[in-house]
Amino acid sequence: PTQYLVAMAMVSVGPLLDPMMREFGVPLSRGGLVSAGMFLGNITAMMAEGLMVMDPQGKITFVNPEGQRLLGWPASALLGRDGHALIHHHRSDGTEAPHDDCPIRAVALHRQVYRSENEVFFHQDGHAIPVGVSAAPLLRGDTLEGTVLVFSDLSRVKAYQAEIQQLAFHDALTG
C-alpha cells in the first residue's frame, strides 16, 4: 500500500517536482524520479501532521499516514471521495457546512491560501476533531492541479484553553 501511495503521489505531483528537484541538484532521469518519489514518500510518511491532496473538484487524491490515523480512515477508503462531504460537512457549532460556503474548497476557486485554527473534521466514527488547517492551491504554472491541505489535531490545545478560561473566570470556592 505505501508503494502504491508513493506511485500515485508521483503521478499527481511528479511534474511539479521537476523545478524543486533541479534546484536541489537531483537529476530527474528515471532513477532520479524514483529517488525523488522515495524522498517525497519518506517526508510525507514521517510528517507529524495530516497531509491531504484534493483535485480541483475536491476529490481526495492523496493522504499521508498521519492523516489516515487522525481521521480513522485507511487511504483506500478516502481516495476518490469528496473530502468536504466526508470529513468537513459541519462546522464546530454543529451547523451544516455547505460546499459553497467551505473556505477550504474556496482555496481552489480563488487560488488563495487559507489558514485557520477553528475548523473541525470528522473522524470515521463520527466524532468531531478540532483541527488547525493550512490549505494552498496546487498549481502547475497557471493550471490548477488541486489543493494541498495540512492539518493537525487541536483537541488537547482546545481542552487546555477551556480549562484556562474556566480557571480565569470562576472561583474555586464559589464556582
Short mmCIF file of N, CA and C in Angstrom, two decimals:
data_model
loop_
_atom_site.label_atom_id
_atom_site.label_comp_id
_atom_site.label_asym_id
_atom_site.label_seq_id
_atom_site.Cartn_x
_atom_site.Cartn_y
_atom_site.Cartn_z
N PRO A 1 0.80 -1.21 0.00
CA PRO A 1 0.00 0.00 0.00
C PRO A 1 0.85 1.28 0.00
N THR A 2 1.96 1.31 0.74
CA THR A 2 2.78 2.51 0.78
C THR A 2 3.41 2.77 -0.57
N GLN A 3 3.88 1.71 -1.24
CA GLN A 3 4.46 1.89 -2.57
C GLN A 3 3.41 2.42 -3.54
N TYR A 4 2.17 1.94 -3.43
CA TYR A 4 1.09 2.41 -4.28
C TYR A 4 0.85 3.89 -4.05
N LEU A 5 0.83 4.31 -2.77
CA LEU A 5 0.59 5.73 -2.45
C LEU A 5 1.71 6.59 -2.99
N VAL A 6 2.96 6.14 -2.87
CA VAL A 6 4.08 6.90 -3.40
C VAL A 6 3.96 6.99 -4.92
N ALA A 7 3.60 5.89 -5.56
CA ALA A 7 3.43 5.91 -7.02
C ALA A 7 2.32 6.88 -7.42
N MET A 8 1.20 6.85 -6.70
CA MET A 8 0.09 7.75 -7.02
C MET A 8 0.50 9.21 -6.77
N ALA A 9 1.24 9.45 -5.72
CA ALA A 9 1.71 10.81 -5.46
C ALA A 9 2.63 11.28 -6.57
N MET A 10 3.48 10.39 -7.07
CA MET A 10 4.39 10.76 -8.14
C MET A 10 3.64 11.05 -9.43
N VAL A 11 2.58 10.31 -9.70
CA VAL A 11 1.78 10.58 -10.89
C VAL A 11 1.15 11.96 -10.79
N SER A 12 0.65 12.31 -9.59
CA SER A 12 -0.04 13.58 -9.44
C SER A 12 0.89 14.75 -9.22
N VAL A 13 2.02 14.56 -8.52
CA VAL A 13 2.91 15.69 -8.24
C VAL A 13 4.28 15.56 -8.89
N GLY A 14 4.56 14.45 -9.55
CA GLY A 14 5.86 14.26 -10.19
C GLY A 14 6.28 15.42 -11.07
N PRO A 15 5.39 15.88 -11.99
CA PRO A 15 5.77 17.01 -12.84
C PRO A 15 6.04 18.29 -12.04
N LEU A 16 5.42 18.43 -10.89
CA LEU A 16 5.62 19.62 -10.07
C LEU A 16 6.96 19.58 -9.35
N LEU A 17 7.53 18.38 -9.20
CA LEU A 17 8.81 18.24 -8.51
C LEU A 17 9.99 18.69 -9.35
N ASP A 18 9.83 18.72 -10.67
CA ASP A 18 10.94 18.99 -11.56
C ASP A 18 11.72 20.24 -11.17
N PRO A 19 11.07 21.42 -11.04
CA PRO A 19 11.86 22.61 -10.67
C PRO A 19 12.51 22.48 -9.30
N MET A 20 11.80 21.94 -8.34
CA MET A 20 12.34 21.82 -6.99
C MET A 20 13.54 20.88 -6.99
N MET A 21 13.41 19.75 -7.64
CA MET A 21 14.49 18.77 -7.62
C MET A 21 15.71 19.30 -8.38
N ARG A 22 15.48 20.05 -9.45
CA ARG A 22 16.62 20.66 -10.16
C ARG A 22 17.33 21.65 -9.24
N GLU A 23 16.56 22.40 -8.46
CA GLU A 23 17.14 23.37 -7.54
C GLU A 23 18.04 22.68 -6.52
N PHE A 24 17.65 21.46 -6.09
CA PHE A 24 18.45 20.72 -5.13
C PHE A 24 19.48 19.82 -5.81
N GLY A 25 19.55 19.87 -7.12
CA GLY A 25 20.56 19.13 -7.84
C GLY A 25 20.25 17.66 -8.03
N VAL A 26 18.98 17.26 -7.93
CA VAL A 26 18.61 15.87 -8.13
C VAL A 26 18.18 15.71 -9.59
N PRO A 27 18.92 14.91 -10.37
CA PRO A 27 18.54 14.73 -11.77
C PRO A 27 17.25 13.92 -11.86
N LEU A 28 16.39 14.32 -12.79
CA LEU A 28 15.12 13.61 -12.93
C LEU A 28 15.14 12.63 -14.09
N SER A 29 16.21 11.86 -14.17
CA SER A 29 16.20 10.71 -15.05
C SER A 29 15.24 9.73 -14.41
N ARG A 30 15.06 8.59 -15.01
CA ARG A 30 14.14 7.62 -14.41
C ARG A 30 14.56 7.29 -12.98
N GLY A 31 15.84 7.08 -12.76
CA GLY A 31 16.33 6.80 -11.41
C GLY A 31 16.16 8.00 -10.49
N GLY A 32 16.38 9.20 -11.04
CA GLY A 32 16.20 10.41 -10.25
C GLY A 32 14.77 10.61 -9.85
N LEU A 33 13.84 10.30 -10.75
CA LEU A 33 12.42 10.43 -10.44
C LEU A 33 12.02 9.44 -9.36
N VAL A 34 12.56 8.23 -9.44
CA VAL A 34 12.29 7.25 -8.39
C VAL A 34 12.86 7.74 -7.07
N SER A 35 14.08 8.28 -7.10
CA SER A 35 14.68 8.82 -5.88
C SER A 35 13.85 9.96 -5.33
N ALA A 36 13.38 10.84 -6.20
CA ALA A 36 12.54 11.96 -5.77
C ALA A 36 11.25 11.44 -5.16
N GLY A 37 10.70 10.39 -5.77
CA GLY A 37 9.47 9.80 -5.24
C GLY A 37 9.67 9.19 -3.86
N MET A 38 10.80 8.51 -3.70
CA MET A 38 11.11 7.92 -2.40
C MET A 38 11.35 9.01 -1.35
N PHE A 39 12.02 10.07 -1.76
CA PHE A 39 12.28 11.22 -0.89
C PHE A 39 10.96 11.83 -0.44
N LEU A 40 10.08 12.11 -1.38
CA LEU A 40 8.77 12.68 -1.07
C LEU A 40 7.95 11.71 -0.22
N GLY A 41 7.99 10.45 -0.55
CA GLY A 41 7.26 9.44 0.23
C GLY A 41 7.73 9.37 1.66
N ASN A 42 9.04 9.44 1.86
CA ASN A 42 9.59 9.42 3.22
C ASN A 42 9.17 10.65 4.01
N ILE A 43 9.20 11.80 3.37
CA ILE A 43 8.80 13.03 4.05
C ILE A 43 7.34 12.95 4.48
N THR A 44 6.46 12.60 3.56
CA THR A 44 5.03 12.57 3.89
C THR A 44 4.71 11.48 4.89
N ALA A 45 5.42 10.37 4.84
CA ALA A 45 5.16 9.28 5.79
C ALA A 45 5.60 9.63 7.20
N MET A 46 6.59 10.49 7.33
CA MET A 46 7.13 10.81 8.65
C MET A 46 6.55 12.09 9.25
N MET A 47 5.71 12.78 8.50
CA MET A 47 5.13 14.03 9.00
C MET A 47 4.29 13.79 10.24
N ALA A 48 4.34 14.75 11.16
CA ALA A 48 3.54 14.68 12.39
C ALA A 48 2.17 15.33 12.19
N GLU A 49 1.89 15.83 11.00
CA GLU A 49 0.60 16.42 10.65
C GLU A 49 -0.01 15.61 9.52
N GLY A 50 -1.33 15.74 9.42
CA GLY A 50 -2.01 15.12 8.29
C GLY A 50 -1.75 15.92 7.03
N LEU A 51 -1.58 15.24 5.93
CA LEU A 51 -1.39 15.86 4.63
C LEU A 51 -2.37 15.23 3.66
N MET A 52 -3.12 16.07 2.99
CA MET A 52 -4.10 15.59 2.03
C MET A 52 -3.99 16.43 0.77
N VAL A 53 -4.15 15.78 -0.38
CA VAL A 53 -4.21 16.48 -1.66
C VAL A 53 -5.57 16.16 -2.26
N MET A 54 -6.23 17.21 -2.75
CA MET A 54 -7.52 17.04 -3.42
C MET A 54 -7.42 17.60 -4.83
N ASP A 55 -8.14 16.99 -5.75
CA ASP A 55 -8.16 17.50 -7.12
C ASP A 55 -9.04 18.76 -7.16
N PRO A 56 -9.13 19.44 -8.31
CA PRO A 56 -9.91 20.68 -8.37
C PRO A 56 -11.39 20.52 -8.01
N GLN A 57 -11.92 19.32 -8.11
CA GLN A 57 -13.32 19.06 -7.74
C GLN A 57 -13.48 18.68 -6.27
N GLY A 58 -12.38 18.60 -5.53
CA GLY A 58 -12.43 18.28 -4.11
C GLY A 58 -12.34 16.80 -3.80
N LYS A 59 -12.03 15.97 -4.79
CA LYS A 59 -11.84 14.53 -4.55
C LYS A 59 -10.44 14.30 -4.00
N ILE A 60 -10.36 13.46 -2.98
CA ILE A 60 -9.08 13.17 -2.33
C ILE A 60 -8.23 12.30 -3.25
N THR A 61 -7.00 12.77 -3.51
CA THR A 61 -6.08 12.01 -4.38
C THR A 61 -4.88 11.47 -3.60
N PHE A 62 -4.65 12.02 -2.41
CA PHE A 62 -3.53 11.54 -1.60
C PHE A 62 -3.81 11.89 -0.14
N VAL A 63 -3.42 10.99 0.75
CA VAL A 63 -3.45 11.27 2.20
C VAL A 63 -2.29 10.50 2.83
N ASN A 64 -1.56 11.18 3.69
CA ASN A 64 -0.41 10.53 4.31
C ASN A 64 -0.84 9.68 5.51
N PRO A 65 0.06 8.88 6.06
CA PRO A 65 -0.32 8.00 7.19
C PRO A 65 -0.87 8.74 8.40
N GLU A 66 -0.32 9.91 8.75
CA GLU A 66 -0.83 10.64 9.90
C GLU A 66 -2.24 11.15 9.64
N GLY A 67 -2.52 11.58 8.42
CA GLY A 67 -3.88 11.99 8.06
C GLY A 67 -4.85 10.83 8.19
N GLN A 68 -4.42 9.65 7.78
CA GLN A 68 -5.26 8.46 7.91
C GLN A 68 -5.53 8.15 9.39
N ARG A 69 -4.49 8.27 10.21
CA ARG A 69 -4.64 7.98 11.64
C ARG A 69 -5.58 8.99 12.30
N LEU A 70 -5.38 10.27 12.03
CA LEU A 70 -6.21 11.31 12.64
C LEU A 70 -7.68 11.16 12.26
N LEU A 71 -7.93 10.79 11.01
CA LEU A 71 -9.31 10.69 10.53
C LEU A 71 -9.93 9.31 10.73
N GLY A 72 -9.09 8.31 11.03
CA GLY A 72 -9.60 6.97 11.27
C GLY A 72 -9.97 6.21 10.01
N TRP A 73 -9.52 6.69 8.87
CA TRP A 73 -9.84 6.05 7.59
C TRP A 73 -8.56 5.54 6.94
N PRO A 74 -8.58 4.35 6.36
CA PRO A 74 -7.43 3.95 5.54
C PRO A 74 -7.48 4.73 4.22
N ALA A 75 -6.33 4.88 3.59
CA ALA A 75 -6.26 5.61 2.32
C ALA A 75 -7.24 5.04 1.30
N SER A 76 -7.39 3.73 1.27
CA SER A 76 -8.27 3.11 0.28
C SER A 76 -9.72 3.58 0.42
N ALA A 77 -10.12 3.98 1.63
CA ALA A 77 -11.49 4.46 1.85
C ALA A 77 -11.62 5.96 1.57
N LEU A 78 -10.50 6.67 1.49
CA LEU A 78 -10.52 8.11 1.27
C LEU A 78 -10.33 8.49 -0.19
N LEU A 79 -9.44 7.78 -0.87
CA LEU A 79 -9.07 8.16 -2.24
C LEU A 79 -10.27 8.13 -3.17
N GLY A 80 -10.43 9.22 -3.93
CA GLY A 80 -11.51 9.34 -4.89
C GLY A 80 -12.81 9.87 -4.31
N ARG A 81 -12.85 10.08 -3.00
CA ARG A 81 -14.08 10.56 -2.35
C ARG A 81 -14.02 12.07 -2.15
N ASP A 82 -15.18 12.68 -2.06
CA ASP A 82 -15.30 14.12 -1.84
C ASP A 82 -14.86 14.43 -0.41
N GLY A 83 -13.75 15.15 -0.26
CA GLY A 83 -13.20 15.44 1.05
C GLY A 83 -14.16 16.24 1.93
N HIS A 84 -14.82 17.22 1.35
CA HIS A 84 -15.74 18.04 2.14
C HIS A 84 -16.90 17.20 2.67
N ALA A 85 -17.52 16.43 1.81
CA ALA A 85 -18.67 15.62 2.22
C ALA A 85 -18.28 14.57 3.25
N LEU A 86 -17.06 14.10 3.19
CA LEU A 86 -16.63 13.02 4.07
C LEU A 86 -16.16 13.51 5.44
N ILE A 87 -15.38 14.59 5.47
CA ILE A 87 -14.74 14.97 6.74
C ILE A 87 -15.01 16.40 7.20
N HIS A 88 -15.65 17.23 6.38
CA HIS A 88 -15.78 18.65 6.73
C HIS A 88 -17.20 19.17 6.52
N HIS A 89 -18.18 18.32 6.72
CA HIS A 89 -19.58 18.60 6.39
C HIS A 89 -20.31 19.47 7.39
N HIS A 90 -19.77 19.66 8.59
CA HIS A 90 -20.40 20.50 9.61
C HIS A 90 -19.37 21.43 10.24
N ARG A 91 -19.85 22.52 10.78
CA ARG A 91 -18.99 23.48 11.49
C ARG A 91 -18.83 23.05 12.94
N SER A 92 -17.98 23.75 13.65
CA SER A 92 -17.73 23.41 15.06
C SER A 92 -18.97 23.60 15.93
N ASP A 93 -19.90 24.47 15.51
CA ASP A 93 -21.12 24.69 16.29
C ASP A 93 -22.21 23.67 15.96
N GLY A 94 -21.91 22.73 15.06
CA GLY A 94 -22.85 21.67 14.71
C GLY A 94 -23.73 21.97 13.51
N THR A 95 -23.67 23.20 13.00
CA THR A 95 -24.48 23.53 11.82
C THR A 95 -23.83 22.96 10.57
N GLU A 96 -24.67 22.70 9.59
CA GLU A 96 -24.18 22.15 8.33
C GLU A 96 -23.26 23.16 7.64
N ALA A 97 -22.23 22.65 7.00
CA ALA A 97 -21.28 23.49 6.25
C ALA A 97 -21.43 23.15 4.76
N PRO A 98 -22.26 23.90 4.04
CA PRO A 98 -22.46 23.60 2.62
C PRO A 98 -21.18 23.74 1.81
N HIS A 99 -21.09 22.95 0.74
CA HIS A 99 -19.94 23.02 -0.16
C HIS A 99 -19.62 24.45 -0.56
N ASP A 100 -20.66 25.20 -0.94
CA ASP A 100 -20.45 26.54 -1.47
C ASP A 100 -19.87 27.52 -0.45
N ASP A 101 -20.03 27.22 0.83
CA ASP A 101 -19.52 28.10 1.88
C ASP A 101 -18.22 27.61 2.50
N CYS A 102 -17.64 26.56 1.97
CA CYS A 102 -16.46 25.95 2.56
C CYS A 102 -15.19 26.74 2.19
N PRO A 103 -14.49 27.27 3.21
CA PRO A 103 -13.28 28.04 2.91
C PRO A 103 -12.14 27.18 2.35
N ILE A 104 -12.14 25.90 2.66
CA ILE A 104 -11.11 25.01 2.11
C ILE A 104 -11.37 24.77 0.63
N ARG A 105 -12.64 24.56 0.27
CA ARG A 105 -12.99 24.40 -1.15
C ARG A 105 -12.71 25.70 -1.92
N ALA A 106 -12.86 26.85 -1.24
CA ALA A 106 -12.64 28.14 -1.88
C ALA A 106 -11.17 28.35 -2.28
N VAL A 107 -10.26 27.62 -1.64
CA VAL A 107 -8.85 27.73 -1.98
C VAL A 107 -8.64 27.46 -3.47
N ALA A 108 -9.25 26.41 -3.98
CA ALA A 108 -9.12 26.07 -5.40
C ALA A 108 -9.80 27.12 -6.28
N LEU A 109 -10.94 27.60 -5.86
CA LEU A 109 -11.68 28.58 -6.66
C LEU A 109 -10.97 29.92 -6.75
N HIS A 110 -10.44 30.39 -5.62
CA HIS A 110 -9.85 31.73 -5.57
C HIS A 110 -8.32 31.72 -5.64
N ARG A 111 -7.76 30.51 -5.59
CA ARG A 111 -6.30 30.35 -5.66
C ARG A 111 -5.58 31.18 -4.60
N GLN A 112 -6.13 31.12 -3.40
CA GLN A 112 -5.54 31.82 -2.27
C GLN A 112 -5.36 30.85 -1.11
N VAL A 113 -4.35 31.09 -0.30
CA VAL A 113 -4.06 30.26 0.86
C VAL A 113 -5.10 30.53 1.94
N TYR A 114 -5.45 29.47 2.68
CA TYR A 114 -6.39 29.59 3.79
C TYR A 114 -5.75 28.94 5.01
N ARG A 115 -5.80 29.66 6.14
CA ARG A 115 -5.31 29.13 7.42
C ARG A 115 -6.36 29.36 8.48
N SER A 116 -6.53 28.37 9.35
CA SER A 116 -7.48 28.50 10.44
C SER A 116 -7.13 27.53 11.56
N GLU A 117 -7.43 27.94 12.77
CA GLU A 117 -7.31 27.05 13.92
C GLU A 117 -8.68 26.79 14.52
N ASN A 118 -9.72 27.05 13.74
CA ASN A 118 -11.09 26.90 14.22
C ASN A 118 -11.95 26.06 13.30
N GLU A 119 -11.37 25.06 12.69
CA GLU A 119 -12.13 24.15 11.84
C GLU A 119 -12.34 22.84 12.57
N VAL A 120 -13.27 22.06 12.11
CA VAL A 120 -13.45 20.70 12.62
C VAL A 120 -13.51 19.74 11.44
N PHE A 121 -12.88 18.61 11.61
CA PHE A 121 -13.01 17.49 10.68
C PHE A 121 -13.71 16.39 11.45
N PHE A 122 -14.25 15.44 10.72
CA PHE A 122 -14.96 14.36 11.36
C PHE A 122 -14.25 13.04 11.14
N HIS A 123 -14.05 12.35 12.25
CA HIS A 123 -13.42 11.03 12.28
C HIS A 123 -14.38 10.02 11.67
N GLN A 124 -13.85 8.90 11.26
CA GLN A 124 -14.68 7.83 10.69
C GLN A 124 -15.80 7.42 11.64
N ASP A 125 -15.54 7.45 12.95
CA ASP A 125 -16.58 7.05 13.91
C ASP A 125 -17.61 8.14 14.18
N GLY A 126 -17.43 9.33 13.55
CA GLY A 126 -18.42 10.39 13.65
C GLY A 126 -18.10 11.51 14.62
N HIS A 127 -17.08 11.35 15.47
CA HIS A 127 -16.79 12.43 16.41
C HIS A 127 -16.01 13.55 15.72
N ALA A 128 -16.28 14.77 16.20
CA ALA A 128 -15.63 15.96 15.65
C ALA A 128 -14.23 16.10 16.22
N ILE A 129 -13.31 16.51 15.36
CA ILE A 129 -11.92 16.74 15.76
C ILE A 129 -11.61 18.21 15.47
N PRO A 130 -11.33 19.00 16.50
CA PRO A 130 -10.90 20.37 16.22
C PRO A 130 -9.52 20.33 15.55
N VAL A 131 -9.40 21.04 14.44
CA VAL A 131 -8.15 20.99 13.68
C VAL A 131 -7.65 22.38 13.34
N GLY A 132 -6.33 22.46 13.24
CA GLY A 132 -5.67 23.59 12.62
C GLY A 132 -5.42 23.20 11.18
N VAL A 133 -5.70 24.11 10.26
CA VAL A 133 -5.64 23.80 8.84
C VAL A 133 -4.83 24.86 8.11
N SER A 134 -4.03 24.41 7.17
CA SER A 134 -3.37 25.29 6.22
C SER A 134 -3.61 24.66 4.84
N ALA A 135 -4.29 25.40 3.97
CA ALA A 135 -4.61 24.88 2.64
C ALA A 135 -4.10 25.86 1.59
N ALA A 136 -3.54 25.31 0.53
CA ALA A 136 -2.99 26.14 -0.54
C ALA A 136 -3.33 25.52 -1.88
N PRO A 137 -3.49 26.37 -2.90
CA PRO A 137 -3.74 25.82 -4.23
C PRO A 137 -2.49 25.11 -4.75
N LEU A 138 -2.69 24.01 -5.43
CA LEU A 138 -1.61 23.28 -6.06
C LEU A 138 -1.63 23.67 -7.54
N LEU A 139 -0.63 24.45 -7.94
CA LEU A 139 -0.59 24.98 -9.30
C LEU A 139 0.60 24.43 -10.07
N ARG A 140 0.39 24.22 -11.35
CA ARG A 140 1.49 23.94 -12.28
C ARG A 140 1.43 25.05 -13.30
N GLY A 141 2.30 26.04 -13.14
CA GLY A 141 2.19 27.24 -13.95
C GLY A 141 0.89 27.95 -13.57
N ASP A 142 0.03 28.15 -14.55
CA ASP A 142 -1.28 28.77 -14.29
C ASP A 142 -2.39 27.74 -14.17
N THR A 143 -2.04 26.46 -14.28
CA THR A 143 -3.05 25.40 -14.25
C THR A 143 -3.27 24.90 -12.83
N LEU A 144 -4.52 24.92 -12.39
CA LEU A 144 -4.87 24.42 -11.07
C LEU A 144 -4.88 22.90 -11.08
N GLU A 145 -4.06 22.31 -10.23
CA GLU A 145 -4.00 20.85 -10.11
C GLU A 145 -4.82 20.36 -8.93
N GLY A 146 -5.13 21.26 -7.98
CA GLY A 146 -5.91 20.86 -6.81
C GLY A 146 -5.58 21.71 -5.61
N THR A 147 -5.74 21.12 -4.44
CA THR A 147 -5.49 21.79 -3.17
C THR A 147 -4.63 20.89 -2.28
N VAL A 148 -3.63 21.48 -1.66
CA VAL A 148 -2.80 20.78 -0.68
C VAL A 148 -3.24 21.25 0.69
N LEU A 149 -3.51 20.31 1.56
CA LEU A 149 -4.07 20.61 2.87
C LEU A 149 -3.23 19.94 3.95
N VAL A 150 -2.74 20.73 4.90
CA VAL A 150 -2.02 20.20 6.06
C VAL A 150 -2.89 20.49 7.27
N PHE A 151 -3.06 19.48 8.13
CA PHE A 151 -3.93 19.67 9.29
C PHE A 151 -3.38 18.93 10.50
N SER A 152 -3.71 19.48 11.68
CA SER A 152 -3.28 18.86 12.92
C SER A 152 -4.42 18.88 13.93
N ASP A 153 -4.41 17.89 14.80
CA ASP A 153 -5.43 17.74 15.83
C ASP A 153 -5.16 18.75 16.94
N LEU A 154 -6.14 19.60 17.21
CA LEU A 154 -6.01 20.60 18.26
C LEU A 154 -6.84 20.26 19.49
N SER A 155 -7.24 19.01 19.64
CA SER A 155 -8.09 18.60 20.77
C SER A 155 -7.48 18.98 22.11
N ARG A 156 -6.20 18.68 22.31
CA ARG A 156 -5.55 18.99 23.59
C ARG A 156 -5.44 20.50 23.80
N VAL A 157 -5.08 21.22 22.76
CA VAL A 157 -4.95 22.67 22.86
C VAL A 157 -6.30 23.28 23.24
N LYS A 158 -7.37 22.85 22.57
CA LYS A 158 -8.70 23.38 22.87
C LYS A 158 -9.13 23.03 24.28
N ALA A 159 -8.80 21.83 24.75
CA ALA A 159 -9.14 21.44 26.13
C ALA A 159 -8.39 22.30 27.14
N TYR A 160 -7.10 22.56 26.89
CA TYR A 160 -6.33 23.42 27.78
C TYR A 160 -6.89 24.85 27.78
N GLN A 161 -7.26 25.34 26.61
CA GLN A 161 -7.84 26.68 26.52
C GLN A 161 -9.13 26.77 27.33
N ALA A 162 -9.97 25.75 27.24
CA ALA A 162 -11.22 25.74 28.00
C ALA A 162 -10.94 25.69 29.50
N GLU A 163 -9.93 24.91 29.89
CA GLU A 163 -9.58 24.83 31.31
C GLU A 163 -9.06 26.18 31.83
N ILE A 164 -8.22 26.83 31.05
CA ILE A 164 -7.70 28.15 31.44
C ILE A 164 -8.84 29.16 31.53
N GLN A 165 -9.74 29.12 30.58
CA GLN A 165 -10.91 30.00 30.60
C GLN A 165 -11.74 29.77 31.86
N GLN A 166 -11.95 28.52 32.21
CA GLN A 166 -12.71 28.17 33.42
C GLN A 166 -12.00 28.70 34.66
N LEU A 167 -10.72 28.48 34.76
CA LEU A 167 -9.96 28.93 35.93
C LEU A 167 -9.90 30.45 36.03
N ALA A 168 -9.83 31.11 34.90
CA ALA A 168 -9.71 32.56 34.89
C ALA A 168 -10.99 33.26 35.33
N PHE A 169 -12.13 32.66 35.07
CA PHE A 169 -13.38 33.35 35.31
C PHE A 169 -14.28 32.72 36.38
N HIS A 170 -13.80 31.67 37.02
CA HIS A 170 -14.61 31.04 38.07
C HIS A 170 -13.76 30.81 39.31
N ASP A 171 -14.31 31.18 40.42
CA ASP A 171 -13.66 31.00 41.71
C ASP A 171 -13.79 29.53 42.14
N ALA A 172 -12.72 28.94 42.60
CA ALA A 172 -12.74 27.53 43.01
C ALA A 172 -13.71 27.26 44.16
N LEU A 173 -13.92 28.23 45.02
CA LEU A 173 -14.81 28.04 46.16
C LEU A 173 -16.28 28.26 45.82
N THR A 174 -16.54 29.23 44.95
CA THR A 174 -17.94 29.58 44.67
C THR A 174 -18.41 29.12 43.29
N GLY A 175 -17.51 28.68 42.46
CA GLY A 175 -17.89 28.20 41.14
C GLY A 175 -18.04 29.32 40.21
#
